[in-house]
Tab-separated table of C-alpha atoms in Angstrom:
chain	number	residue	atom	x	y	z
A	1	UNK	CA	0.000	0.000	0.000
A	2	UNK	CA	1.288	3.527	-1.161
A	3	UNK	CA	2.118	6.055	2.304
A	4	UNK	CA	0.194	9.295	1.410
A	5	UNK	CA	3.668	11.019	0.268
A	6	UNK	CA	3.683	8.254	-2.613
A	7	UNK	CA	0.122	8.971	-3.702
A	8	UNK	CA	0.867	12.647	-3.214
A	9	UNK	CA	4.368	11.889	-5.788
A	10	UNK	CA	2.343	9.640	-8.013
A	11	UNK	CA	-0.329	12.794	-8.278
A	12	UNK	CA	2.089	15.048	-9.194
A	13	UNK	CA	4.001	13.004	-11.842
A	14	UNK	CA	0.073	12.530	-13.395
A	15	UNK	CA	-0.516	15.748	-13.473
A	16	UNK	CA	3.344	16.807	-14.757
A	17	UNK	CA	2.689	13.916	-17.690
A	18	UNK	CA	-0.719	15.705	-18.301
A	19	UNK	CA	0.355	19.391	-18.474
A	20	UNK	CA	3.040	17.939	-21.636
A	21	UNK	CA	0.935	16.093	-23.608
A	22	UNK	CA	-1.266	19.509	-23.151
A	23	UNK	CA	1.541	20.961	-24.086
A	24	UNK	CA	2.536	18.684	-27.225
A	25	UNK	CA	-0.737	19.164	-28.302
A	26	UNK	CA	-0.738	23.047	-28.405
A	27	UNK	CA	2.687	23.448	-30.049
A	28	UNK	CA	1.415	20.539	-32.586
A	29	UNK	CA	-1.822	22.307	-33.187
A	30	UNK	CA	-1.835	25.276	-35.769
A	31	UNK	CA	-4.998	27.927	-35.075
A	32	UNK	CA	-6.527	28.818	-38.255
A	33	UNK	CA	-5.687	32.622	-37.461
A	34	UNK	CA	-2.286	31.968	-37.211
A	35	UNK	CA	-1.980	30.648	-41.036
A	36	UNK	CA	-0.265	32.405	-43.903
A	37	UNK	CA	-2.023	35.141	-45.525
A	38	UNK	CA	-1.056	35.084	-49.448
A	39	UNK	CA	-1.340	39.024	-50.715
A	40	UNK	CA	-1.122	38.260	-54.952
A	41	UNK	CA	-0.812	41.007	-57.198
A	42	UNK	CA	0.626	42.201	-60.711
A	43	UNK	CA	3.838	43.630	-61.344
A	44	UNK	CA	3.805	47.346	-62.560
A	45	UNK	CA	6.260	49.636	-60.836
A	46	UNK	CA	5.796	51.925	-58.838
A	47	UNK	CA	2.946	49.790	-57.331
A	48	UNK	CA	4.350	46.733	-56.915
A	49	UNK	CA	7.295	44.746	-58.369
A	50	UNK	CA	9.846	42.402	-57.104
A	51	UNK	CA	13.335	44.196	-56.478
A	52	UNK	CA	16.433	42.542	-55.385
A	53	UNK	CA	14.469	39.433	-54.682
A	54	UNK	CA	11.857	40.902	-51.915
A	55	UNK	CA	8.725	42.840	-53.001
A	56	UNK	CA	8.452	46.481	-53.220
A	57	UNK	CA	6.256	49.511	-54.045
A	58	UNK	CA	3.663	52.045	-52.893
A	59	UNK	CA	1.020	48.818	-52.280
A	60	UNK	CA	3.597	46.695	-50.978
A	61	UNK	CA	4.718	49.581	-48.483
A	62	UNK	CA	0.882	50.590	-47.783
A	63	UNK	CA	-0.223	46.886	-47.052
A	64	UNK	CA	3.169	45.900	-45.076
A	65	UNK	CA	2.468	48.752	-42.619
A	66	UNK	CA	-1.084	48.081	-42.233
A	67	UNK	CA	-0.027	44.406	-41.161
A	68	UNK	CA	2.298	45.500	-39.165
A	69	UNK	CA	-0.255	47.665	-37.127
A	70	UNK	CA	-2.212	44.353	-36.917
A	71	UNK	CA	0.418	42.653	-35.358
A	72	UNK	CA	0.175	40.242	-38.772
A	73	UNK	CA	3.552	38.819	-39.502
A	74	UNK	CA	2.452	35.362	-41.086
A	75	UNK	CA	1.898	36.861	-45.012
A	76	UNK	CA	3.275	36.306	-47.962
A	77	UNK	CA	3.096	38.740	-51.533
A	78	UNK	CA	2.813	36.482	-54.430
A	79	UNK	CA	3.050	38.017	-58.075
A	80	UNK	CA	1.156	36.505	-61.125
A	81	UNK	CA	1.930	37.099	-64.557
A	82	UNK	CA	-1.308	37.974	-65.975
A	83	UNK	CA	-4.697	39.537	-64.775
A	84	UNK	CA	-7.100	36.274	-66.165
A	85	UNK	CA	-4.540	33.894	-63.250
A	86	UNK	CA	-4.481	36.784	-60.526
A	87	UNK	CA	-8.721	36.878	-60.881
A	88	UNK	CA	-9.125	33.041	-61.038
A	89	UNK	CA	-6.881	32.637	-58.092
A	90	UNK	CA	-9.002	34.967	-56.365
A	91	UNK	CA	-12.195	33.559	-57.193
A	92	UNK	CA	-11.331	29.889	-56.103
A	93	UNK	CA	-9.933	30.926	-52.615
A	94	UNK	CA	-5.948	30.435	-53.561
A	95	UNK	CA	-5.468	34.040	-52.681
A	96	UNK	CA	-6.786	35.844	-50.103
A	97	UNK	CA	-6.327	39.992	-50.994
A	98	UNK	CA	-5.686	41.473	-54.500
A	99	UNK	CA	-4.049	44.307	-54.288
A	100	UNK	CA	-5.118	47.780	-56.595
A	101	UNK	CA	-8.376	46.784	-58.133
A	102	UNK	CA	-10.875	49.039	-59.713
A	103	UNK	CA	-14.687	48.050	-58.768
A	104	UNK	CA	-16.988	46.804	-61.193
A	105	UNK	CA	-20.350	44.509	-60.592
A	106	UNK	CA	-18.443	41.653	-62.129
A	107	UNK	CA	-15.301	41.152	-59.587
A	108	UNK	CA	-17.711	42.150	-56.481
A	109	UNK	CA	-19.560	38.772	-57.280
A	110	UNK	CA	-16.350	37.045	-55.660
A	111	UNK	CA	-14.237	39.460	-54.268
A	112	UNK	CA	-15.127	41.576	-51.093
A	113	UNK	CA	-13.891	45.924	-51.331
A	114	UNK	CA	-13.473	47.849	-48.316
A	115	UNK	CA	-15.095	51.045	-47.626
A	116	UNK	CA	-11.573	53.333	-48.326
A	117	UNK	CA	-9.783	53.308	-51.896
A	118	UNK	CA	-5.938	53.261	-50.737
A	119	UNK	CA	-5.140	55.229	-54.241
A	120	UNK	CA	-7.321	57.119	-56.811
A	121	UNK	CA	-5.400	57.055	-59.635
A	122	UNK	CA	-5.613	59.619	-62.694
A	123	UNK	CA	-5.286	59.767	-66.276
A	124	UNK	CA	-4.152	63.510	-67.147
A	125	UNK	CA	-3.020	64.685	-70.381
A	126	UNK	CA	1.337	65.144	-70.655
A	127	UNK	CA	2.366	68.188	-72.226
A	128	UNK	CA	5.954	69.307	-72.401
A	129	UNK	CA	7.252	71.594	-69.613
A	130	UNK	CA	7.607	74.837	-72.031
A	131	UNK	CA	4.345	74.510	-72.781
A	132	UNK	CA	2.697	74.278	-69.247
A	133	UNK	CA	1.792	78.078	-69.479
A	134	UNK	CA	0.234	77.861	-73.366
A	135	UNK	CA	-1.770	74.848	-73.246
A	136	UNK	CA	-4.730	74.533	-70.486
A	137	UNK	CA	-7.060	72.165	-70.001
A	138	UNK	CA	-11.027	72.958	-68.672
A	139	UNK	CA	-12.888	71.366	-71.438
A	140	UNK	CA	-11.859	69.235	-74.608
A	141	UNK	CA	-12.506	72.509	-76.677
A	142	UNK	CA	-9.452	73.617	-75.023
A	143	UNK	CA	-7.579	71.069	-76.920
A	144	UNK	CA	-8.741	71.944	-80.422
A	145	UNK	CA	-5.579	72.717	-82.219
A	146	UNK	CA	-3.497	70.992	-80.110
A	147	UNK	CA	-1.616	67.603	-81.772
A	148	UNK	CA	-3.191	64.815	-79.556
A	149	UNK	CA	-1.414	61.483	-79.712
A	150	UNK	CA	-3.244	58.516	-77.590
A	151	UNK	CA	-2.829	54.246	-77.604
A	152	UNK	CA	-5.032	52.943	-80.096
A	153	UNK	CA	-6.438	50.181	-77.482
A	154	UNK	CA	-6.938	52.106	-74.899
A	155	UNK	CA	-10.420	53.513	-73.449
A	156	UNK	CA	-9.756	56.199	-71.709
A	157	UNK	CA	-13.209	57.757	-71.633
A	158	UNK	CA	-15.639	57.679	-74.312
A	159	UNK	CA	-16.030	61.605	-74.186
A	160	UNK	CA	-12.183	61.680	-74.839
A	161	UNK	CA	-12.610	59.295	-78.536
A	162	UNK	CA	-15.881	61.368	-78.964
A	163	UNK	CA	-14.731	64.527	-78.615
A	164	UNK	CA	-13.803	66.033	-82.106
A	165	UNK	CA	-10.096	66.455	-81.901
A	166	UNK	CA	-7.382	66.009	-83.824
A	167	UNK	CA	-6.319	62.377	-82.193
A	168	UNK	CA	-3.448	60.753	-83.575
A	169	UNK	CA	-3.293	57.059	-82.417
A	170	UNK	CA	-0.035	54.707	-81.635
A	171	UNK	CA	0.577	51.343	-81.126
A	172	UNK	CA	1.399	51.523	-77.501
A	173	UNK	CA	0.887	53.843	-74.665
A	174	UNK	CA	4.839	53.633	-74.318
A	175	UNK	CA	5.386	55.322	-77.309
A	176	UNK	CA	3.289	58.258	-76.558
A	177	UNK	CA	5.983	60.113	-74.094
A	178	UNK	CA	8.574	59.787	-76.196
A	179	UNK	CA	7.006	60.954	-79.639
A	180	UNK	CA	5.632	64.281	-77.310
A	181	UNK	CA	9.152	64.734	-76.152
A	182	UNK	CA	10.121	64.526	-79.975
A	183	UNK	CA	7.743	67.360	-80.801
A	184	UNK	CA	5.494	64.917	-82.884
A	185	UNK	CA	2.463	65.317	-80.364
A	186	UNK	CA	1.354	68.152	-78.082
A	187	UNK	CA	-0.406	66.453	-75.516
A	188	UNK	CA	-0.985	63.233	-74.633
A	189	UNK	CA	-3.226	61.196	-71.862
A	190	UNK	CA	-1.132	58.900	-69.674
A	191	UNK	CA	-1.181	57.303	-66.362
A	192	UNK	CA	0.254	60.077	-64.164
A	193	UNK	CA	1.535	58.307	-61.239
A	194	UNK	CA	3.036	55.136	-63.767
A	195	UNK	CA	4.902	58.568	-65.698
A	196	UNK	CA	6.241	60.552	-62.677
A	197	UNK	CA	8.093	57.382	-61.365
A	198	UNK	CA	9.377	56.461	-65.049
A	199	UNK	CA	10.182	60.216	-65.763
A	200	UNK	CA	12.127	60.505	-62.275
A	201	UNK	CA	13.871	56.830	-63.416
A	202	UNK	CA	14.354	57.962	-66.584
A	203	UNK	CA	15.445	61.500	-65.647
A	204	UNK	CA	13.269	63.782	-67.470
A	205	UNK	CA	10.396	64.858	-65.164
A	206	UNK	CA	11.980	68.764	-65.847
A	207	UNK	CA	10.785	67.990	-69.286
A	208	UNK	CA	7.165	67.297	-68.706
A	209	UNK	CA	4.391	68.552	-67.205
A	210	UNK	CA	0.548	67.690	-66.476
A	211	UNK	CA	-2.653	69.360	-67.492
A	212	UNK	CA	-5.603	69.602	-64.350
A	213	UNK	CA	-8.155	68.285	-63.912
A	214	UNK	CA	-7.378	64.740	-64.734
A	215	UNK	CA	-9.004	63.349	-68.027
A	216	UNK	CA	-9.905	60.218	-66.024
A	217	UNK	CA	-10.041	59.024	-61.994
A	218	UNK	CA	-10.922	56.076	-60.582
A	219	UNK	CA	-10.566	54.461	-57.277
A	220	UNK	CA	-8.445	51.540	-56.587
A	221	UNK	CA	-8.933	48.894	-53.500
A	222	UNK	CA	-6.917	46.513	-51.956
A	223	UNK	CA	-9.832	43.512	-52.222
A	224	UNK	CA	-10.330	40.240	-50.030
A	225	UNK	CA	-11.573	37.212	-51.789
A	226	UNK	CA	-14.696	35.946	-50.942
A	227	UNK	CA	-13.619	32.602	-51.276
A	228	UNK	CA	-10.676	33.042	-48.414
A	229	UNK	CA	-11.346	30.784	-45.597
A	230	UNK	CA	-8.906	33.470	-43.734
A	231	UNK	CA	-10.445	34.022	-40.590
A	232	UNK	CA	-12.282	36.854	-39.171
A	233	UNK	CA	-12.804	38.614	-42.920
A	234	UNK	CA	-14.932	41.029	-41.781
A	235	UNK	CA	-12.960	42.082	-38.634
A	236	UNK	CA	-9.638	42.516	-40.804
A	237	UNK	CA	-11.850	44.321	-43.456
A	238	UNK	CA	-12.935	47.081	-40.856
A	239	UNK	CA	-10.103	47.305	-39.189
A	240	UNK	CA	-7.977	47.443	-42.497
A	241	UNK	CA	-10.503	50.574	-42.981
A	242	UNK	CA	-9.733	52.481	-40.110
A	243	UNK	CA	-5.970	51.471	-40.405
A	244	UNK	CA	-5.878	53.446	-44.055
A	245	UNK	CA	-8.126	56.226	-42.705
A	246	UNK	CA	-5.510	56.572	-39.917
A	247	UNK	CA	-2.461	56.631	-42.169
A	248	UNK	CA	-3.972	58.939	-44.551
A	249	UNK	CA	-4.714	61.409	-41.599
A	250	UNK	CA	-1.319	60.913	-39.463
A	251	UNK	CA	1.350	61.139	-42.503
A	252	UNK	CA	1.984	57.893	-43.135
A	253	UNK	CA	0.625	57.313	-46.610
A	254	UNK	CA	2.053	60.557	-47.579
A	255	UNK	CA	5.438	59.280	-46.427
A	256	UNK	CA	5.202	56.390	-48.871
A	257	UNK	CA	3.957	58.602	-52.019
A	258	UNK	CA	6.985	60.732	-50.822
A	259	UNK	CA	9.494	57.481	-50.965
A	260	UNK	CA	8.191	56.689	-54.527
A	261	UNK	CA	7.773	59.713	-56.030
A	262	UNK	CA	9.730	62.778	-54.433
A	263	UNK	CA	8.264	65.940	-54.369
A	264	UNK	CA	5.750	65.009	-56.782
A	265	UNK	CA	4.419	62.903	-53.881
A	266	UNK	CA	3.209	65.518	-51.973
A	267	UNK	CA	1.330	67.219	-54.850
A	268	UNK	CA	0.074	63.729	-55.686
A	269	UNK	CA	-1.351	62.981	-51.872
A	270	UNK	CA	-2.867	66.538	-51.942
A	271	UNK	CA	-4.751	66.097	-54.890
A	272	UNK	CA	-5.912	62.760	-53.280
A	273	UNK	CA	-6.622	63.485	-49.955
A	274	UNK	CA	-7.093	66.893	-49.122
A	275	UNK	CA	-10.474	67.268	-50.729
């Protein structure tokens, strides 16, 4: 028969046996909030491209710190090569956020937007800098006997192809800089923040300037797939909200613009966010 200090041991060594195989069990056992969050995406600098091996950009930089203030570290950024694999991936639940989509009816089917655009991004018309104080821009009349050169397969907006003017069209929208440098266009309608960071690159933003209001703006989201079994969507979605709202109001997204685009960020973030 066992004195009471040998049951007492024996109790003890249960219990010690019990708290490990607790134990075991927790450090075996992943929690579904704790798995990897894939972030997919298209490369196009300077969103979001892979440099020196690790990812980079305005999105990259935007998304990374609103992890960060979500105490998220488990994430990875995955790029695609085309916009057909980055949507599919998205609809089957491969991904779980696409980042810098416009909204349409068709992708809200499967993919979920928050309530604040990170970026609105703008289509204005180029012109060359010695012209900034000759040509203006209020109404396409404006334009009429200006030398307009624009991508054939591009929409821009259907009061832009409809408007009368003399438009002149290229190949490809990467053309369309160049030939207005070479004096064979006048103005042209280009992505403004994909031609400060090439211009600053490519070291001729002195030669360059931009016509206001923009031709063309449109809101871009970083969107959660409906499909995600990442837990607790809707918390990260509203909390990914106020996150953006925050950095927009305390100087951290104009920080990033800033890193990107120099100066130009500031003018950019002003025309954004100071409405």
């Amino acid at each position: 028969m066992k004195t009471p200090t040998a049951r007492k041991q024996s109790f003890l060594e249960l219990g010690i046996c019990l708290c490990a195989a607790v134990c075991l069990i927790l450090l075996s056992w992943k929690s579904p909030s704790a798995r990897t969050l894939v972030i997919e995406g298209l490369e196009e600098a300077p969103l979001k491209w892979v440099g020196h091996e690790d990812p980079m950009g305005i999105d990259i930089d935007i998304m990374t710190e609103v992890l960060r203030t979500m105490g998220i570290r488990d994430y990875v950024f995955r790029f695609v090569d085309n916009g057909s694999r980055l949507l599919h991936n998205a609809r089957n639940g491969q991904s779980d956020i696409v980042l810098t989509l416009s909204m349409n009816d068709e992708r809200a089917e499967f993919l979920r937007y928050p309530n604040e655009a990170h970026l609105l991004l703008d289509w204005q018309f180029a012109i060359r800098a010695e012209d900034k104080e000759k040509i203006r821009f209020e109404e396409f009349s404006d334009l009429a006997r200006v030398r307009i050169g624009a991508a054939a397969d591009y929409s821009y907006t259907s009061a832009f192809w409809n408007s009368g003017l003399d438009i002149q069209t290229v190949a490809r929208s990467d053309l369309l800089i160049p030939m207005l440098l070479q004096n064979r266009f006048d103005a042209v309608p280009v992505n403004y923040l994909n031609t400060i960071y090439d211009s600053l690159q490519n070291r001729y933003r002195n030669k360059i300037a931009f016509l206001y209001p923009p031709l063309r703006r449109a809101p871009y989201y970083n969107v959660f797939s409906k499909a995600s079994d990442y837990p607790d969507k809707e918390a990260f979605l509203s909390r990914y909200d106020e996150i953006i709202r925050e950095m927009r109001e305390d100087g951290r997204l104009l920080r990033i613009f800033e890193r990107y685009l120099g100066p130009d960020g500031y003018d950019w973030w002003q025309s954004q966010y100071s409405q």
